[in-house]
PDB file of C-alpha atoms in Angstrom:
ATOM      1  CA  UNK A   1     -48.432  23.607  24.190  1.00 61.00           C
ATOM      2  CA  UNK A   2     -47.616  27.181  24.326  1.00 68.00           C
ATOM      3  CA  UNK A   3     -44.370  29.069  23.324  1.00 67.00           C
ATOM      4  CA  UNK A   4     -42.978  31.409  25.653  1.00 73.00           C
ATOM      5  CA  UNK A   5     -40.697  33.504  23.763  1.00 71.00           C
ATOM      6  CA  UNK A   6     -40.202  33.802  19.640  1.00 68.00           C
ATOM      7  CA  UNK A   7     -37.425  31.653  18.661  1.00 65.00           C
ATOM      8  CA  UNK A   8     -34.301  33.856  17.611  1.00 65.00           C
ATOM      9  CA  UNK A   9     -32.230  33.252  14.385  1.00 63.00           C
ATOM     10  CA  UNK A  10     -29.188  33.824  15.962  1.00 60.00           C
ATOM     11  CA  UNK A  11     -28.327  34.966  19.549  1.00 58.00           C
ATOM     12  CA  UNK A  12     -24.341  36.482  19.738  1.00 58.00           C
ATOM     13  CA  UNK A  13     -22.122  35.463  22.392  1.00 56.00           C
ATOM     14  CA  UNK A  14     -20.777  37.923  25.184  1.00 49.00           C
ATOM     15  CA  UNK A  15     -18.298  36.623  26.249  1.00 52.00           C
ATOM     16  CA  UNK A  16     -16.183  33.702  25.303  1.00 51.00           C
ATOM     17  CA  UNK A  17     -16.582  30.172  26.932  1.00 57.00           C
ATOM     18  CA  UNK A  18     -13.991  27.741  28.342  1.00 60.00           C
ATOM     19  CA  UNK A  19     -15.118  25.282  25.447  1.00 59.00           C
ATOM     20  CA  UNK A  20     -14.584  28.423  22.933  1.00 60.00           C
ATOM     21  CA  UNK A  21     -11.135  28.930  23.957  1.00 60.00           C
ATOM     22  CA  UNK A  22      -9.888  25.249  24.370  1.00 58.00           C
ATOM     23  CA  UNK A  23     -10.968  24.560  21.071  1.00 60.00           C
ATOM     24  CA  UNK A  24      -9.059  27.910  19.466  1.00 64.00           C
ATOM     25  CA  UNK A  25      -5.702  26.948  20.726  1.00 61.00           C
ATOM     26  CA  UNK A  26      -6.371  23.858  19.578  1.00 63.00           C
ATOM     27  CA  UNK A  27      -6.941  25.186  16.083  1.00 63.00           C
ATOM     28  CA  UNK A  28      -4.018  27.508  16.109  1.00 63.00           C
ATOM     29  CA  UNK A  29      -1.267  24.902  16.973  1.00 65.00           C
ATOM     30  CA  UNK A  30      -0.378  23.029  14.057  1.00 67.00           C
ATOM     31  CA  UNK A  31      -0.578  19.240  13.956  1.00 65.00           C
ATOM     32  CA  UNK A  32       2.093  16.953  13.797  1.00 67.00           C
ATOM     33  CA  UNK A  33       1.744  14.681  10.789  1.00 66.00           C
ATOM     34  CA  UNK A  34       4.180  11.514  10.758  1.00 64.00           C
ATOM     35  CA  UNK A  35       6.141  11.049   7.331  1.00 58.00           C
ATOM     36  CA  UNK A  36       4.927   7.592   5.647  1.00 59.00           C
ATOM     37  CA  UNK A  37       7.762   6.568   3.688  1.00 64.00           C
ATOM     38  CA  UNK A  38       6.848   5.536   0.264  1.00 69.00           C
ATOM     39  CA  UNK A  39       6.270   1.582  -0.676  1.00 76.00           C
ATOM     40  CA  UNK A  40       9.355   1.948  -3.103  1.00 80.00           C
ATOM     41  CA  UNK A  41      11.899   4.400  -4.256  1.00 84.00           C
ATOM     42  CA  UNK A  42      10.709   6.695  -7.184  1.00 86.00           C
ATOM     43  CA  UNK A  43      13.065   4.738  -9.433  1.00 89.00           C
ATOM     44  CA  UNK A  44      11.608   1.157  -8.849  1.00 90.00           C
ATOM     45  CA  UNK A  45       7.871   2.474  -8.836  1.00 91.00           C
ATOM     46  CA  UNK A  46       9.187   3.975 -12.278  1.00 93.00           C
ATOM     47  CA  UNK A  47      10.191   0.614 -13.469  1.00 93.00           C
ATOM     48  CA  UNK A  48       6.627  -1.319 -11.897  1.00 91.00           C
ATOM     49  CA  UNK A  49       4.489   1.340 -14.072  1.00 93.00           C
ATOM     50  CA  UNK A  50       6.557   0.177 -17.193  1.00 94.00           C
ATOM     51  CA  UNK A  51       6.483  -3.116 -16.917  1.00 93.00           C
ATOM     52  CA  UNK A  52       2.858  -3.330 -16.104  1.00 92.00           C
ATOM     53  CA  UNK A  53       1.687  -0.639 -17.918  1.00 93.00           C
ATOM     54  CA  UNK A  54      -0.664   0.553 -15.367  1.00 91.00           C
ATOM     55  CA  UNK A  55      -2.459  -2.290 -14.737  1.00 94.00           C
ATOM     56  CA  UNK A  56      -2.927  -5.411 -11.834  1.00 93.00           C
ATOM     57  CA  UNK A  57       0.356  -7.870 -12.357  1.00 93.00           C
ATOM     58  CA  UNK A  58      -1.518 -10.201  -9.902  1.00 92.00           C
ATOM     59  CA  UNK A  59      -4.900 -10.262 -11.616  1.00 90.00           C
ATOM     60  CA  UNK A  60      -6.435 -12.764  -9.277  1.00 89.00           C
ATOM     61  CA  UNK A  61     -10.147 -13.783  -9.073  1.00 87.00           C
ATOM     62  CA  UNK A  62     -12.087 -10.026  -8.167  1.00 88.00           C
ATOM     63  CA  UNK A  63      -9.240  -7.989  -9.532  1.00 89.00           C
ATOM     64  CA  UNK A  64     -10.177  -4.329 -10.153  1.00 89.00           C
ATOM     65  CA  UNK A  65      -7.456  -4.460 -13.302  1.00 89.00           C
ATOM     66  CA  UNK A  66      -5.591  -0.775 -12.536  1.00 91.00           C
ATOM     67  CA  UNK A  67      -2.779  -1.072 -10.158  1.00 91.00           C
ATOM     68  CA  UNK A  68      -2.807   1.097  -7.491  1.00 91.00           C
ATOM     69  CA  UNK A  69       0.503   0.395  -5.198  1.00 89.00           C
ATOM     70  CA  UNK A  70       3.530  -2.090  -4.986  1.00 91.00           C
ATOM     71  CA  UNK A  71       2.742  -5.552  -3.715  1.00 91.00           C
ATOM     72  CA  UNK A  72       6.420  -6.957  -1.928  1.00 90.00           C
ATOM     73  CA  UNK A  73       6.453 -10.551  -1.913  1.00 90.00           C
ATOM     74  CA  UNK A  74       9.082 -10.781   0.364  1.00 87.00           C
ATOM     75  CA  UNK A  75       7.943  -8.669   3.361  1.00 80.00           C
ATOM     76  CA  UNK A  76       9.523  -5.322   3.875  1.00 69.00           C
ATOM     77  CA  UNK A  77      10.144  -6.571   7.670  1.00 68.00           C
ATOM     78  CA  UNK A  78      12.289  -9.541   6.609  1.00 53.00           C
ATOM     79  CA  UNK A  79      14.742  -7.833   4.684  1.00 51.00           C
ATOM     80  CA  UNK A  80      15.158  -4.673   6.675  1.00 54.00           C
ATOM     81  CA  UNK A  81      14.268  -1.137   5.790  1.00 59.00           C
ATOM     82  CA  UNK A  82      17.397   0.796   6.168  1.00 62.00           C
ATOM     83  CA  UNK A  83      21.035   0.742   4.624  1.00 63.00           C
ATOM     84  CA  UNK A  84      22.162  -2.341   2.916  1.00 67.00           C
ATOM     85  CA  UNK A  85      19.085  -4.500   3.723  1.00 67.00           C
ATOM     86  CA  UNK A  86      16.698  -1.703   2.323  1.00 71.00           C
ATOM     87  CA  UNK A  87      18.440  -1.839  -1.231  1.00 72.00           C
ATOM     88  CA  UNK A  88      18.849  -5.559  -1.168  1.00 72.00           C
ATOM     89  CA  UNK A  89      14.655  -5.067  -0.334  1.00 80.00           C
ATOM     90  CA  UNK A  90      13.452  -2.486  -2.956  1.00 83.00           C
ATOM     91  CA  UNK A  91      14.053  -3.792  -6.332  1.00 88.00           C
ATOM     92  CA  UNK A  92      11.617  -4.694  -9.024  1.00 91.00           C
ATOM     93  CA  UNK A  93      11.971  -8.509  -9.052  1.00 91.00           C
ATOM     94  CA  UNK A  94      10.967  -8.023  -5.410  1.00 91.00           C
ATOM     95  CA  UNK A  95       7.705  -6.264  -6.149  1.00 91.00           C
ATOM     96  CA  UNK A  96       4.673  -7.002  -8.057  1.00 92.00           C
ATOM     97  CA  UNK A  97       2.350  -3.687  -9.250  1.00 93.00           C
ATOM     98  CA  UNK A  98      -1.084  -4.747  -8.049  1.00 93.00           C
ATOM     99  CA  UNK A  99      -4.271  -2.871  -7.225  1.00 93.00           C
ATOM    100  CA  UNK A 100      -6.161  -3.056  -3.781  1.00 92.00           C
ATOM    101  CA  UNK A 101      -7.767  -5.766  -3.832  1.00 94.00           C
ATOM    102  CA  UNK A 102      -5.834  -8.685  -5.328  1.00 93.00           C
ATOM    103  CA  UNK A 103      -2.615  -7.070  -2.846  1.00 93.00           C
ATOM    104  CA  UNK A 104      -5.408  -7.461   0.187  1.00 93.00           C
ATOM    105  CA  UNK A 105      -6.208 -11.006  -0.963  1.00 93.00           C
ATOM    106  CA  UNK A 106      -2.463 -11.996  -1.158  1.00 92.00           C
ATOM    107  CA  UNK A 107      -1.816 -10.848   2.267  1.00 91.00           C
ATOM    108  CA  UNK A 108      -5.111 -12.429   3.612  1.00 93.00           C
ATOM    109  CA  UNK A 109      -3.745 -15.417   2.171  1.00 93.00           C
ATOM    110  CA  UNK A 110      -0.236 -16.390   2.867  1.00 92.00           C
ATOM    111  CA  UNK A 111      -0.393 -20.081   2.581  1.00 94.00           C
ATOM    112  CA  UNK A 112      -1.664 -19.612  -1.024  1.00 94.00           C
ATOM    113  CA  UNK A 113       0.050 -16.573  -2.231  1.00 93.00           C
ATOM    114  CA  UNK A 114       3.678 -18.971  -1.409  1.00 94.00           C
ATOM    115  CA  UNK A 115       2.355 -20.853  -3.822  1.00 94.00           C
ATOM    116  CA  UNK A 116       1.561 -18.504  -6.079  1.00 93.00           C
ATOM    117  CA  UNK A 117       5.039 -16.923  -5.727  1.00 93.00           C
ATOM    118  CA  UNK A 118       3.062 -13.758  -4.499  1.00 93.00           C
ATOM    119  CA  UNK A 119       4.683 -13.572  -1.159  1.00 93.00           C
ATOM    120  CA  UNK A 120       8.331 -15.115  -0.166  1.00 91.00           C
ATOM    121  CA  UNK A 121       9.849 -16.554   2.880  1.00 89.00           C
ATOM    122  CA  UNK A 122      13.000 -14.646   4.166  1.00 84.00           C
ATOM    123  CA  UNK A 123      16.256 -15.894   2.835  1.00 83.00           C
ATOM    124  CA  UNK A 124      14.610 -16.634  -0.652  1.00 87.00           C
ATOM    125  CA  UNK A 125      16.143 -15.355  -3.658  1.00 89.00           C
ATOM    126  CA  UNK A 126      13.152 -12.997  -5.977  1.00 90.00           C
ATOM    127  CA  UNK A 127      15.114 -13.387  -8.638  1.00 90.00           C
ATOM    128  CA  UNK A 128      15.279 -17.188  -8.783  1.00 91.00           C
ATOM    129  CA  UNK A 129      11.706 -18.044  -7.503  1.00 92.00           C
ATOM    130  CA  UNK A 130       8.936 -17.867 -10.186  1.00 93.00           C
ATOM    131  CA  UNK A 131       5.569 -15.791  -9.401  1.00 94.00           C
ATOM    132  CA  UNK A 132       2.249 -15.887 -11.235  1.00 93.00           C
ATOM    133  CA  UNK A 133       1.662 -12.675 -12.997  1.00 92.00           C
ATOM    134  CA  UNK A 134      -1.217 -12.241 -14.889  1.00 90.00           C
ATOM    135  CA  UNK A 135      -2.205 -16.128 -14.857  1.00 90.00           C
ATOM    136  CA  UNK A 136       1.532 -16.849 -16.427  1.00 91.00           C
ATOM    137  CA  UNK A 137       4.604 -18.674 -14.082  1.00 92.00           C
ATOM    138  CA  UNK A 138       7.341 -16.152 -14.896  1.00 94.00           C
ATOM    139  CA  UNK A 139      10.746 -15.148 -13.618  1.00 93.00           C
ATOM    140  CA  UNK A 140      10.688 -10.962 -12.681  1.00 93.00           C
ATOM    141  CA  UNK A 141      14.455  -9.566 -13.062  1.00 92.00           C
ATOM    142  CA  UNK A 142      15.431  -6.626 -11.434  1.00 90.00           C
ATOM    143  CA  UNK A 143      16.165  -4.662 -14.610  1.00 91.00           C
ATOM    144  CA  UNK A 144      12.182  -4.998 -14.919  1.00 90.00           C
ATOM    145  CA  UNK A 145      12.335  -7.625 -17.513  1.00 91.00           C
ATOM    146  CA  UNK A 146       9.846 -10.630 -17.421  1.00 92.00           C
ATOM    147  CA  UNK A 147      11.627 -14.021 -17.982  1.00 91.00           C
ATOM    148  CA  UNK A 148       9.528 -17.116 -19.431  1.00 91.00           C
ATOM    149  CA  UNK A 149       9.261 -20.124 -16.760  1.00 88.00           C
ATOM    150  CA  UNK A 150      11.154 -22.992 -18.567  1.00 81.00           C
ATOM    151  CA  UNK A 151      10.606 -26.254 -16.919  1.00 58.00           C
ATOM    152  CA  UNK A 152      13.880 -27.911 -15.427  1.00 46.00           C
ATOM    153  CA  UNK A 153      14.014 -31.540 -15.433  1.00 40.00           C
ATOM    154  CA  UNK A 154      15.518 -33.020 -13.000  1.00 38.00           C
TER     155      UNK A 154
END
């Protein structure tokens, strides 16, 4: 097989192409990026950090052990995300600190994380259902303080 011509290291344009100038005005309008409200407010994330100290509250079988982002066990959708509903919603008994991958378990898992007190049904109380954190039933309080389970007889 024969070559006809030398190759060439670099051959410059004349002119500019229709694909050239499509893809310039594409590059000199700016793209829209849509806000992503954060998880929590900066106040509640505040009080997470503290009382985990960094690490996984959930610290389920696989857990990575550093807590990446807030875990809501009752679901931002059933209590609303704006005005009254949104405070009643973002509050620390309302939130575990977890890290990826026990907070993708607990969502692949509903039926177990209810058990668990990882996730809530809507019109349940966080304050006055236990969770498992860290292996232990406790009681979270919204002041960040973790309350020991104490059985009740009934």
């Amino acid at each position: 097989m024969k070559r006809g011509a030398p190759l060439k290291t670099y051959t410059p344009l004349a002119r500019k192409t229709r694909l050239r100038q499509v893809s310039e005005k594409r590059a000199a309008t700016p793209v829209k990026r849509a806000r992503v409200a954060p998880a929590v407010s900066p106040g509640v994330r505040t009080v997470l950090l503290d009382r985990s100290g960094g690490w996984c509250e959930m610290a389920l079988t696989g857990c990575l052990g550093t807590g990446t982002d807030p875990a809501h066990r009752l679901a931002r959708k059933a209590g609303g995300r704006k005005g009254a509903a949104k405070a009643a919603n973002d509050r620390p008994s309302n939130a575990l600190w977890a890290c990826r991958r026990c907070h993708d378990w607990s969502e692949a898992r509903p039926a177990e994380s209810y058990e668990l007190g990882l996730m809530l049904r809507e019109g349940q109380e966080p304050t006055l259902e236990p969770v498992v954190r860290r292996g232990v039933l406790v009681y979270l309080a919204d002041d960040g303080a973790v309350l020991p389970f104490k059985a009740v007889a009934a």
